[in-house]
PDB file of C-alpha atoms and ligand atoms in Angstrom:
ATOM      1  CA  UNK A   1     108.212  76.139  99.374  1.00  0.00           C
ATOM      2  CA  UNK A   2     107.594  78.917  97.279  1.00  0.00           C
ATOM      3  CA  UNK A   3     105.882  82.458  98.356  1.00  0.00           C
ATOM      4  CA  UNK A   4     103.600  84.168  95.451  1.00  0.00           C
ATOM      5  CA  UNK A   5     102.583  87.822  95.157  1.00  0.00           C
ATOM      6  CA  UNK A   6      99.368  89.057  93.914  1.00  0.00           C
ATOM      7  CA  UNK A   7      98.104  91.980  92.699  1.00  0.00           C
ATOM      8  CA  UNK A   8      94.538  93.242  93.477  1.00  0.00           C
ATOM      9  CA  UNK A   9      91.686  91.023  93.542  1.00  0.00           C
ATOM     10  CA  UNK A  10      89.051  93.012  93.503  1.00  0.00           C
ATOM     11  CA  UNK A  11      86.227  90.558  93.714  1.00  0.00           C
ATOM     12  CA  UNK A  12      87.852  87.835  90.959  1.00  0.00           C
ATOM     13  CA  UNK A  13      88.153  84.867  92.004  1.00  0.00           C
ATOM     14  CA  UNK A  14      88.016  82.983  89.320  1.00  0.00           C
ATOM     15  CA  UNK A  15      90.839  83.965  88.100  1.00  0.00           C
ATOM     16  CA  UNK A  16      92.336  83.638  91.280  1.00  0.00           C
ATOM     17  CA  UNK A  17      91.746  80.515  91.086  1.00  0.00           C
ATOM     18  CA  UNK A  18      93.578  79.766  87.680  1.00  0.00           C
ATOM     19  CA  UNK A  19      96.384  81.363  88.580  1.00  0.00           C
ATOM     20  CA  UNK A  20      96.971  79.150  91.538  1.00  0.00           C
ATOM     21  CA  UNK A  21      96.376  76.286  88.777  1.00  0.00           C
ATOM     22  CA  UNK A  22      99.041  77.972  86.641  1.00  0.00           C
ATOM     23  CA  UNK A  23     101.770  77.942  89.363  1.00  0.00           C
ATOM     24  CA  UNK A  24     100.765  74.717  90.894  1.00  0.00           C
ATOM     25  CA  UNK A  25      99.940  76.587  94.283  1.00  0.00           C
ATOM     26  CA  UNK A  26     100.082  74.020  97.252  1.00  0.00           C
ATOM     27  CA  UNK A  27      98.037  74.693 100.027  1.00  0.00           C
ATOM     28  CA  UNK A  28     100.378  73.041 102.563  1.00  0.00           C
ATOM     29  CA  UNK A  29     103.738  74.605 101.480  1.00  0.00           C
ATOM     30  CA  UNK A  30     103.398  77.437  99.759  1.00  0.00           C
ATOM     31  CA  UNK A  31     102.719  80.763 101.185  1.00  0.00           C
ATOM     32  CA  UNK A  32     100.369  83.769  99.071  1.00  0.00           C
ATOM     33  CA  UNK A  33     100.706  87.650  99.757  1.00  0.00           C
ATOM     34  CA  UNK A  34      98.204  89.547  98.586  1.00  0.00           C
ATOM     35  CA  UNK A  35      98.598  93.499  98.290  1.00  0.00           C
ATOM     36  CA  UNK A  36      94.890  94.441  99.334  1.00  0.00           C
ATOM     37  CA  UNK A  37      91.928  95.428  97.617  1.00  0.00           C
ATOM     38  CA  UNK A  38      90.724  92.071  97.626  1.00  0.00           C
ATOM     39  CA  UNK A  39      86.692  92.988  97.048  1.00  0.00           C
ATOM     40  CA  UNK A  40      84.347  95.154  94.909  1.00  0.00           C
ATOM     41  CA  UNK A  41      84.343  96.414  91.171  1.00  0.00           C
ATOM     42  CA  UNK A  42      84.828  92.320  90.313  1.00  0.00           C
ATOM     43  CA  UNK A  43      82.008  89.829  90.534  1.00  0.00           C
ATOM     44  CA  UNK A  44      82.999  87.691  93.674  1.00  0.00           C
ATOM     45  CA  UNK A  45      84.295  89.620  96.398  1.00  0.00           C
ATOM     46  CA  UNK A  46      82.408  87.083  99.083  1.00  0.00           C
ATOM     47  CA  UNK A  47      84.071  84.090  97.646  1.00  0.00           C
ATOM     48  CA  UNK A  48      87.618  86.167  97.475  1.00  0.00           C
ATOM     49  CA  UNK A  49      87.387  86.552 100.997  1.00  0.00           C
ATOM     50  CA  UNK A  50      86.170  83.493 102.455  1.00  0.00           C
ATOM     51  CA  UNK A  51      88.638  81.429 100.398  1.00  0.00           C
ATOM     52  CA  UNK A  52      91.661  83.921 101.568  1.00  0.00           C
ATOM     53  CA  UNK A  53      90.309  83.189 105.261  1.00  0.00           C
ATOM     54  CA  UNK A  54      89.728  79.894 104.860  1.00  0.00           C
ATOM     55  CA  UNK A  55      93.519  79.528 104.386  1.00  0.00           C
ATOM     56  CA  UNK A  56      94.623  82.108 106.036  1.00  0.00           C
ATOM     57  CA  UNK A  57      97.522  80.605 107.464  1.00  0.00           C
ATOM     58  CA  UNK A  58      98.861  80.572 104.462  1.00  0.00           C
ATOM     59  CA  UNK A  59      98.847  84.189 103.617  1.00  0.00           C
ATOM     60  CA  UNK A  60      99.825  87.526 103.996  1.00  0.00           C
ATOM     61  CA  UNK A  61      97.941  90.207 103.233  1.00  0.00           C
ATOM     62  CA  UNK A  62      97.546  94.356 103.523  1.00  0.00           C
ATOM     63  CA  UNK A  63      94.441  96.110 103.668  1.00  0.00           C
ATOM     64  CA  UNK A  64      93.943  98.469 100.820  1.00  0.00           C
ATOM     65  CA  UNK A  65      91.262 101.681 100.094  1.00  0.00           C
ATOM     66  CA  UNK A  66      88.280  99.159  99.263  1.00  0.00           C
ATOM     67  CA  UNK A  67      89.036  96.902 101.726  1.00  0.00           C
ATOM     68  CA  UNK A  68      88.665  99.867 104.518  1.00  0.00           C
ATOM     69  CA  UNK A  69      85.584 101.203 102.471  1.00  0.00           C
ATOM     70  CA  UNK A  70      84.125  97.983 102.867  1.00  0.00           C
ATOM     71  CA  UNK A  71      84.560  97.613 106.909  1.00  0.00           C
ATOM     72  CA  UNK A  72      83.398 101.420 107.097  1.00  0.00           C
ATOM     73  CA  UNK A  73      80.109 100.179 105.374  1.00  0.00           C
ATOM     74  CA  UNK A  74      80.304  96.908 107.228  1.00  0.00           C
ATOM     75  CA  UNK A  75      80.626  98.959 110.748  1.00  0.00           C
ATOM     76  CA  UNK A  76      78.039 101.784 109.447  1.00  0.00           C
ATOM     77  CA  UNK A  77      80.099 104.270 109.057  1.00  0.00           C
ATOM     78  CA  UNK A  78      79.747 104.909 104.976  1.00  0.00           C
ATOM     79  CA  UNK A  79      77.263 104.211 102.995  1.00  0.00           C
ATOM     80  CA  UNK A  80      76.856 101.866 100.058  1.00  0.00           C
ATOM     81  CA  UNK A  81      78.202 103.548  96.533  1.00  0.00           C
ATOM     82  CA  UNK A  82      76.076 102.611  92.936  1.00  0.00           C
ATOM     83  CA  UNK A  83      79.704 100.976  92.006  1.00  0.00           C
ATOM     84  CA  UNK A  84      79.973  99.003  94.671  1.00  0.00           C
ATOM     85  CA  UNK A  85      79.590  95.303  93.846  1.00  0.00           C
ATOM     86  CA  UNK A  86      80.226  93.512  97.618  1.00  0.00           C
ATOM     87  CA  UNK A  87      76.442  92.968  98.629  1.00  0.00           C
ATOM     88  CA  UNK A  88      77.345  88.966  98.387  1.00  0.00           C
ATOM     89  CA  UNK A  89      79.454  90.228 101.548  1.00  0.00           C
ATOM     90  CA  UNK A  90      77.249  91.835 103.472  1.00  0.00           C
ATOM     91  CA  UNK A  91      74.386  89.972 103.225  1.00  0.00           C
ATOM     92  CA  UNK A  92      76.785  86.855 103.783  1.00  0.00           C
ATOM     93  CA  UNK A  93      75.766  84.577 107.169  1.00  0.00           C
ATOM     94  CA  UNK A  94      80.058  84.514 107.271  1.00  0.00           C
ATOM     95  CA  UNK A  95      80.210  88.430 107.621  1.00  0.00           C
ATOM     96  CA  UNK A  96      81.284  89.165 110.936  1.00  0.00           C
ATOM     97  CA  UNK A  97      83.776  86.028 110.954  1.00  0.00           C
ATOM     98  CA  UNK A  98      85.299  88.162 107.821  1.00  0.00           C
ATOM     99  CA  UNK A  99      84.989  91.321 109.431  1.00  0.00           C
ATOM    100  CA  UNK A 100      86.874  90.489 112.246  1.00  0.00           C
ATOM    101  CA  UNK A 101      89.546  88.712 110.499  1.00  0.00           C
ATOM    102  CA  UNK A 102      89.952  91.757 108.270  1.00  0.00           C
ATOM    103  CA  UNK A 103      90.438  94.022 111.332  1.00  0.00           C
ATOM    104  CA  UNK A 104      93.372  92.346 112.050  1.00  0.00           C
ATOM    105  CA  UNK A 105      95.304  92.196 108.723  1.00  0.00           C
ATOM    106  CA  UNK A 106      97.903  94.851 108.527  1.00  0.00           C
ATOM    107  CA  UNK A 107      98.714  98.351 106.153  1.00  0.00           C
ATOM    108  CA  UNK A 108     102.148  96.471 105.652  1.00  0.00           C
ATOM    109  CA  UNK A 109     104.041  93.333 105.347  1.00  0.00           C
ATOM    110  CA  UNK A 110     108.193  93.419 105.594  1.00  0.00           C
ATOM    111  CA  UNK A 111     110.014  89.559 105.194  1.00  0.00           C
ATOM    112  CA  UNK A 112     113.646  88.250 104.057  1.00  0.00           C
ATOM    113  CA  UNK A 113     113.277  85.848 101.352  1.00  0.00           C
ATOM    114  CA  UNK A 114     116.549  84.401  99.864  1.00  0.00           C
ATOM    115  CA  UNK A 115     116.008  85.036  95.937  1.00  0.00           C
ATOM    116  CA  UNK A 116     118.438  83.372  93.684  1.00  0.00           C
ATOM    117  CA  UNK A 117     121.221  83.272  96.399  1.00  0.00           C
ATOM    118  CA  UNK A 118     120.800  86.814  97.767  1.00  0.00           C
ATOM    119  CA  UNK A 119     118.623  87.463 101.032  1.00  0.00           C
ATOM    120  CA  UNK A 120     116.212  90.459  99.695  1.00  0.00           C
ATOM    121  CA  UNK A 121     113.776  92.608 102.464  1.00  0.00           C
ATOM    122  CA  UNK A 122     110.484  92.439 100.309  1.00  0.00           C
ATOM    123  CA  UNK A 123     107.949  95.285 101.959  1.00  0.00           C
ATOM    124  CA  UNK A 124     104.669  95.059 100.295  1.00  0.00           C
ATOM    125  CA  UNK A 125     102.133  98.000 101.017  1.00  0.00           C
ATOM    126  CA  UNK A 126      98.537  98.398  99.134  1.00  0.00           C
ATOM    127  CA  UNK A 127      99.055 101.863  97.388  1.00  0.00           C
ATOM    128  CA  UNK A 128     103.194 103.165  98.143  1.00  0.00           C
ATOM    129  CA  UNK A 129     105.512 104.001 100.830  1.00  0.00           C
ATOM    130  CA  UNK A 130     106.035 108.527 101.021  1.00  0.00           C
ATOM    131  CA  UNK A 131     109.328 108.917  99.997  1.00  0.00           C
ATOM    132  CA  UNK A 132     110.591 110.391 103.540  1.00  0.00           C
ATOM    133  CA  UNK A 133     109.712 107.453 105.174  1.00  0.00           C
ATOM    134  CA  UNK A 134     112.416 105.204 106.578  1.00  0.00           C
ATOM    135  CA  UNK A 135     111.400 101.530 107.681  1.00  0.00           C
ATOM    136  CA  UNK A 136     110.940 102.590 111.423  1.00  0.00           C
ATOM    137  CA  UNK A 137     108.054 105.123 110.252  1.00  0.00           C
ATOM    138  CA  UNK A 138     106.753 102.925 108.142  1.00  0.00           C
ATOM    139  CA  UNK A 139     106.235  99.999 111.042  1.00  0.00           C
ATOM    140  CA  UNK A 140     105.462 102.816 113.087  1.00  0.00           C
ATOM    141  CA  UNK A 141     102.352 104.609 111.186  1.00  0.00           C
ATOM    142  CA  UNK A 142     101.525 101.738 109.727  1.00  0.00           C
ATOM    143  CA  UNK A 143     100.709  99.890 113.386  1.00  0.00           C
ATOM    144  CA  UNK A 144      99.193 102.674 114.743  1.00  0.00           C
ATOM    145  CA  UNK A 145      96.401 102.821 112.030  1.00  0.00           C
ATOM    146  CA  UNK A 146      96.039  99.054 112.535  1.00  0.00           C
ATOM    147  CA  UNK A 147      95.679  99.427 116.326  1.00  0.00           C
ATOM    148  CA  UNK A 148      92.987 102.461 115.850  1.00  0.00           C
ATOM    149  CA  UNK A 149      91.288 100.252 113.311  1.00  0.00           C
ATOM    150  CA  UNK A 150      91.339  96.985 115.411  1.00  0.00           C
ATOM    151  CA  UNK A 151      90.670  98.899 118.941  1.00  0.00           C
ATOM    152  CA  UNK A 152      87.998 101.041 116.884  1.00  0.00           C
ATOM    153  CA  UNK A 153      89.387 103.900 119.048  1.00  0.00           C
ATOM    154  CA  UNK A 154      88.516 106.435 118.852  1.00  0.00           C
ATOM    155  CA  UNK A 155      85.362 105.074 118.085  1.00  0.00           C
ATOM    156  CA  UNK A 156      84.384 107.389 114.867  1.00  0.00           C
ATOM    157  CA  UNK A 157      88.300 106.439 113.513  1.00  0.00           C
ATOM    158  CA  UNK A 158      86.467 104.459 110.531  1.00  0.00           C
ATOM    159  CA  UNK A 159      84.363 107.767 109.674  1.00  0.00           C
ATOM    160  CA  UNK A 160      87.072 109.702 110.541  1.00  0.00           C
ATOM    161  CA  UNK A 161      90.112 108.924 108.152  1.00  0.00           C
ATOM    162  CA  UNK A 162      88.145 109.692 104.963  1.00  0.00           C
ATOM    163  CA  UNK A 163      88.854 112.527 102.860  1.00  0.00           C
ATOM    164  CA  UNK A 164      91.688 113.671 100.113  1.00  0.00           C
ATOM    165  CA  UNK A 165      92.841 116.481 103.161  1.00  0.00           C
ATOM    166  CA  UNK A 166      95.197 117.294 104.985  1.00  0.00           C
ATOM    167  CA  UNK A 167      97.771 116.672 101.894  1.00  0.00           C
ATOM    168  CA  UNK A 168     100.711 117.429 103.741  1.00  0.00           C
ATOM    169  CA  UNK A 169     102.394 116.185 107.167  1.00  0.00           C
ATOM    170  CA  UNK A 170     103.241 120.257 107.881  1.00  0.00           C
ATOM    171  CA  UNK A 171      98.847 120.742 107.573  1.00  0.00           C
ATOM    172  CA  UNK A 172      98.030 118.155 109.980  1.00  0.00           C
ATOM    173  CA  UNK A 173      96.691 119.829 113.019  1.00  0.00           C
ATOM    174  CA  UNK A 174      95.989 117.072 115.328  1.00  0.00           C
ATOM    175  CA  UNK A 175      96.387 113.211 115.412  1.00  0.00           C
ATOM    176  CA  UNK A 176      92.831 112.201 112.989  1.00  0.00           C
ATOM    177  CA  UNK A 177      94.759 114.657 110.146  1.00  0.00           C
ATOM    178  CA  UNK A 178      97.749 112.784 110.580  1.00  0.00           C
ATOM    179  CA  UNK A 179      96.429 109.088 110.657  1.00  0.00           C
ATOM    180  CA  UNK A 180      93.887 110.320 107.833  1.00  0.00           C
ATOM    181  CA  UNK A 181      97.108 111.432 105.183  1.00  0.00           C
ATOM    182  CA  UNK A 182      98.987 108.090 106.802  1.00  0.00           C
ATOM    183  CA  UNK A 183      96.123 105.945 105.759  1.00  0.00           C
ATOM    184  CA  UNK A 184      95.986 107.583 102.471  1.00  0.00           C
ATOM    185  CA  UNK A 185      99.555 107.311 101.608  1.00  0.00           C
ATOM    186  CA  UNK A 186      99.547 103.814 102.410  1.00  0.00           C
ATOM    187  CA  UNK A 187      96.031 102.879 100.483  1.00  0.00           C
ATOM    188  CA  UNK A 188      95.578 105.269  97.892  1.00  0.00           C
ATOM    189  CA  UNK A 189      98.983 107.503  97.070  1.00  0.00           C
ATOM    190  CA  UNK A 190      99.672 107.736  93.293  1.00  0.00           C
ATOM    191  CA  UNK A 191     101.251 111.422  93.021  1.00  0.00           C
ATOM    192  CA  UNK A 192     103.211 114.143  94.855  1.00  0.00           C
ATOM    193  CA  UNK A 193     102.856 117.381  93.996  1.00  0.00           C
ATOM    194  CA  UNK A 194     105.810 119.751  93.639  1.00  0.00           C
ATOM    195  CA  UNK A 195     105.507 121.335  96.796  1.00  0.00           C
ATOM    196  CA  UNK A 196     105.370 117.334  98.570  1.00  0.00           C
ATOM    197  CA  UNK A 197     101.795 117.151  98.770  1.00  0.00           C
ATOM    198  CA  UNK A 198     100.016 114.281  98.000  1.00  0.00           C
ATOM    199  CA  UNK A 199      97.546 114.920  94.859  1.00  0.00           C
ATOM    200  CA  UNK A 200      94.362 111.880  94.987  1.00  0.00           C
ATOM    201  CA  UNK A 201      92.556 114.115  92.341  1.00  0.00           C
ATOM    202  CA  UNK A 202      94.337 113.557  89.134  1.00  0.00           C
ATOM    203  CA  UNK A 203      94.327 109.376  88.375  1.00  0.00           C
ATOM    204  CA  UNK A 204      95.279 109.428  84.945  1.00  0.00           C
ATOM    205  CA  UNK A 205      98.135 108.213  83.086  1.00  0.00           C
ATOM    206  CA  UNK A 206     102.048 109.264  83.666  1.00  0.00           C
ATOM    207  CA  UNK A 207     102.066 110.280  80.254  1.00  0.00           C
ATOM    208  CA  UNK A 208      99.100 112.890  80.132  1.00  0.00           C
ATOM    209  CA  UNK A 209      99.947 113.940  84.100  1.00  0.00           C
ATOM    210  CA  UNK A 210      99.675 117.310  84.881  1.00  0.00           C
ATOM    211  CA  UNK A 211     104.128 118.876  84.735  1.00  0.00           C
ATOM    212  CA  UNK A 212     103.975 119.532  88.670  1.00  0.00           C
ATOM    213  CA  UNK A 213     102.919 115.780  89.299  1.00  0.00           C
ATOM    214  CA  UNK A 214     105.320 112.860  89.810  1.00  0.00           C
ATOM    215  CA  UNK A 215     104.246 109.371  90.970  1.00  0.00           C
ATOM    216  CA  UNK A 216     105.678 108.818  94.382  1.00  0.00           C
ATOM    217  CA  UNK A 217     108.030 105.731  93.741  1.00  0.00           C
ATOM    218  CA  UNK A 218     110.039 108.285  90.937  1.00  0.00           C
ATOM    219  CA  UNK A 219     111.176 110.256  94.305  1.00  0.00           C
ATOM    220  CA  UNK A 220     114.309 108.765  95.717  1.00  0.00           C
ATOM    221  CA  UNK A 221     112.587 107.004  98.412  1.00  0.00           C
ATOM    222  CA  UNK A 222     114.687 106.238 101.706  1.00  0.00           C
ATOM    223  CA  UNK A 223     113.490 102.984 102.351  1.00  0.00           C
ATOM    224  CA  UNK A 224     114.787 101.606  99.155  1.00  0.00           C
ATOM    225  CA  UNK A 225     118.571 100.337  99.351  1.00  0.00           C
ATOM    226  CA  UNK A 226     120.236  97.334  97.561  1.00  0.00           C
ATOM    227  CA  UNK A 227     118.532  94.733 100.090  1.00  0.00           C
ATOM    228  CA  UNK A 228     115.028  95.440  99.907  1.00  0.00           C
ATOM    229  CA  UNK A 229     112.456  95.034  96.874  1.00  0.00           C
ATOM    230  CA  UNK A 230     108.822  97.403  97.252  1.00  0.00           C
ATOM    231  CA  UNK A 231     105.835  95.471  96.202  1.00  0.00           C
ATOM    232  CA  UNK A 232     101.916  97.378  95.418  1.00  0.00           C
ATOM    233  CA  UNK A 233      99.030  97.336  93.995  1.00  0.00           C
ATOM    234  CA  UNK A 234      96.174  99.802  93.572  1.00  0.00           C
ATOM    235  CA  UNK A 235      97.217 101.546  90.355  1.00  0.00           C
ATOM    236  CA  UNK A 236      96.130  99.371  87.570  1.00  0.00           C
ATOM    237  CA  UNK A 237      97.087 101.620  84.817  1.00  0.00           C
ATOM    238  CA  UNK A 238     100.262 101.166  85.195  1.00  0.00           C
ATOM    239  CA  UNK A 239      99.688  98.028  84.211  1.00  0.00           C
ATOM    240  CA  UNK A 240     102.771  96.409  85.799  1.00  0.00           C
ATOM    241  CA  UNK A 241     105.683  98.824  85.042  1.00  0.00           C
ATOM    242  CA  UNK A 242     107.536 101.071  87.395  1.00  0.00           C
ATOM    243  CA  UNK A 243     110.659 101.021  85.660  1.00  0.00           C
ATOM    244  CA  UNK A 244     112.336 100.590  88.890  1.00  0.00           C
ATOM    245  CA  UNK A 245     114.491  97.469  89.430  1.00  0.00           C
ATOM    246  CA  UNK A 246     113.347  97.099  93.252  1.00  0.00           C
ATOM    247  CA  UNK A 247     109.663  98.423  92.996  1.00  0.00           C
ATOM    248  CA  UNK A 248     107.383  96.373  91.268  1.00  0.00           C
ATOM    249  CA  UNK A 249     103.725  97.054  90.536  1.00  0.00           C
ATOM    250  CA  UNK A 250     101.244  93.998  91.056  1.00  0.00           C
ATOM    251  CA  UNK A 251      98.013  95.423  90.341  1.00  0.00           C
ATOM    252  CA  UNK A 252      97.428  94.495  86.377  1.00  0.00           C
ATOM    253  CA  UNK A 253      93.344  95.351  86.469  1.00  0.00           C
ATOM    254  CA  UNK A 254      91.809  92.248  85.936  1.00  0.00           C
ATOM    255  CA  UNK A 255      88.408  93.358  87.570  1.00  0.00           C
ATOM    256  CA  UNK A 256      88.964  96.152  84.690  1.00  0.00           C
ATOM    257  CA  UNK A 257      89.468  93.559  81.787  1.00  0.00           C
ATOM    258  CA  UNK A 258      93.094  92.837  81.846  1.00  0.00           C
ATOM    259  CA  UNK A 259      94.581  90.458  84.018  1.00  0.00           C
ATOM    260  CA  UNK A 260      95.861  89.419  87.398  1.00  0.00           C
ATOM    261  CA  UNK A 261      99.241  88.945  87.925  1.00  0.00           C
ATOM    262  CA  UNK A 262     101.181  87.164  90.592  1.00  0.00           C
ATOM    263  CA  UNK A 263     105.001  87.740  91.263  1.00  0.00           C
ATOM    264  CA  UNK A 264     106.939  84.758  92.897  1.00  0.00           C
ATOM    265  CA  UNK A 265     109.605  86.029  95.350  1.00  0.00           C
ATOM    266  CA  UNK A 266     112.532  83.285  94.898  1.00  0.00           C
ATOM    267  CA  UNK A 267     113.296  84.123  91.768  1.00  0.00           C
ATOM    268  CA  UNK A 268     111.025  86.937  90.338  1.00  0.00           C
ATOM    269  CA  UNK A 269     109.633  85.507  87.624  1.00  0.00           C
ATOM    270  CA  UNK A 270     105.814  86.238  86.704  1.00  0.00           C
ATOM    271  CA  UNK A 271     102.533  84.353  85.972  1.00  0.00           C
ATOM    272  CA  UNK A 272      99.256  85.592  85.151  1.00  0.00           C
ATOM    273  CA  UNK A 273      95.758  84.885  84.222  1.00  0.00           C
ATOM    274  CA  UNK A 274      93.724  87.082  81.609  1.00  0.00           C
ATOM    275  CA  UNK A 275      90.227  88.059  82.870  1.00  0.00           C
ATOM    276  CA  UNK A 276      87.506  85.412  82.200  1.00  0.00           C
ATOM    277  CA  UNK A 277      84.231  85.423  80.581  1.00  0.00           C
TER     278      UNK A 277
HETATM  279 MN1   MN B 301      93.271 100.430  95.582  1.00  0.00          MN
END
């Protein structure tokens, strides 16, 4: 049995598909993780999803910032953007079936898998974990968005929790503020500001980043220790490099042209599959 990690989807599942080919995925042993944003920008977000559901027993998976854009749309709550490319979803006879299936899947995924003789804690999140976070606020936050979300409670929580603001835990004046920067750190973090704020403005590259910005997994973060191994997705320009030994970035930007990239666990080596066509 061997467990696989993938970066974003993002609607391609064709190469999805070759990948699998290229590791010799088996359906009945082998388990897939997938670090969210599995729809839009790509071509085939529908047949993404109902081939991820269709063996879901087989996977885990986090919920990243398209995924929840797509259930706000889905649930009425945003509307439709010119760059969104997941009509195939929502006109699909299978969308509630999906729907509900994607209100259950978590903001994060924590498991011990022994890799090459060691027993290593991977945690695999969509977009980061904040730096101050230790694993109990992480399990914490993290299951209270997912309870919200599933319980729909309060009822305007998917029109609620959008929005770069409030950037800081000290501006949050009441529980929406706080579950609204939660969310965000765990779906669409890339920078701290020097003062600890997040900053979802500036998406550029490291190298041309404003001095006062620093991508959040250069902080010493507190979950990290010798045991445990961060896996994420979402920013696709850095195009697989953290330069961290225990952080590893997944999302390679296939729906952008490059590739997709899958990471398996038991002994960290790497496949991938270059965007088709
Ligand atoms: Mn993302």
């Amino acid at each position: 049995m061997s467990t696989y990690a993938i970066g974003d989807l993002q609607g391609c599942y064709e190469e999805l598909q070759e990948l699998l080919l290229s590791f010799k995925f088996n359906e009945d042993r082998d388990c897939l993780w997938l670090c969210g944003d599995l729809v839009n920008r790509g071509p085939e977000s529908l047949k993404c999803l109902s081939y991820l559901h269709s063996i879901k027993d087989n996977c885990k998976i986090v919920l990243g910032n398209h995924d929840i854009h797509l259930l706000a749309v889905v649930e009425g709550k945003r509307k439709l953007s010119e760059s969104d490319t997941f009509i195939d979803v929502l006109e699909s006879s299978k969308l509630s079936t999906l729907k509900n299936w994607m209100m259950t899947l978590p903001f994060h995924y924590i498991e011990s898998i022994e890799t090459e003789g060691k027993e290593k804690e991977y945690i695999m999140t969509h977009a980061g974990i904040p730096p101050t976070w230790t694993k109990a606020d992480l399990e914490n936050n993290s299951n209270e968005l997912s309870s919200k979300l599933f319980n729909q409670n309060p009822n305007s929580f998917l029109e609620d929790v959008f929005g770069n603001y409030p950037n800081h835990p000290k501006k949050c004046k009441n529980n929406i503020d706080q579950l609204r920067l939660n969310l965000n750190c765990l779906t669409r973090m890339r920078y701290y500001d020097i003062t600890g704020s997040l900053n979802l403005e500036y998406k550029g590259s490291i190298e041309e980043a404003p001095k006062n910005l620093t991508p959040w997994f250069e902080h010493e973060l507190k979950i990290v220790n010798d045991h445990t191994h961060v896996l994420f997705g979402h920013w696709a320009a850095l195009n697989g490099f953290t330069n961290k030994k225990n952080i590893t970035a997944l999302d390679t930007g296939c729906a952008w042209g490059n590739k997709l990239t899958a990471m398996r666990l038991e002994d960290n080596e790497f496949f991938s599959c270059d965007k088709l066509n």
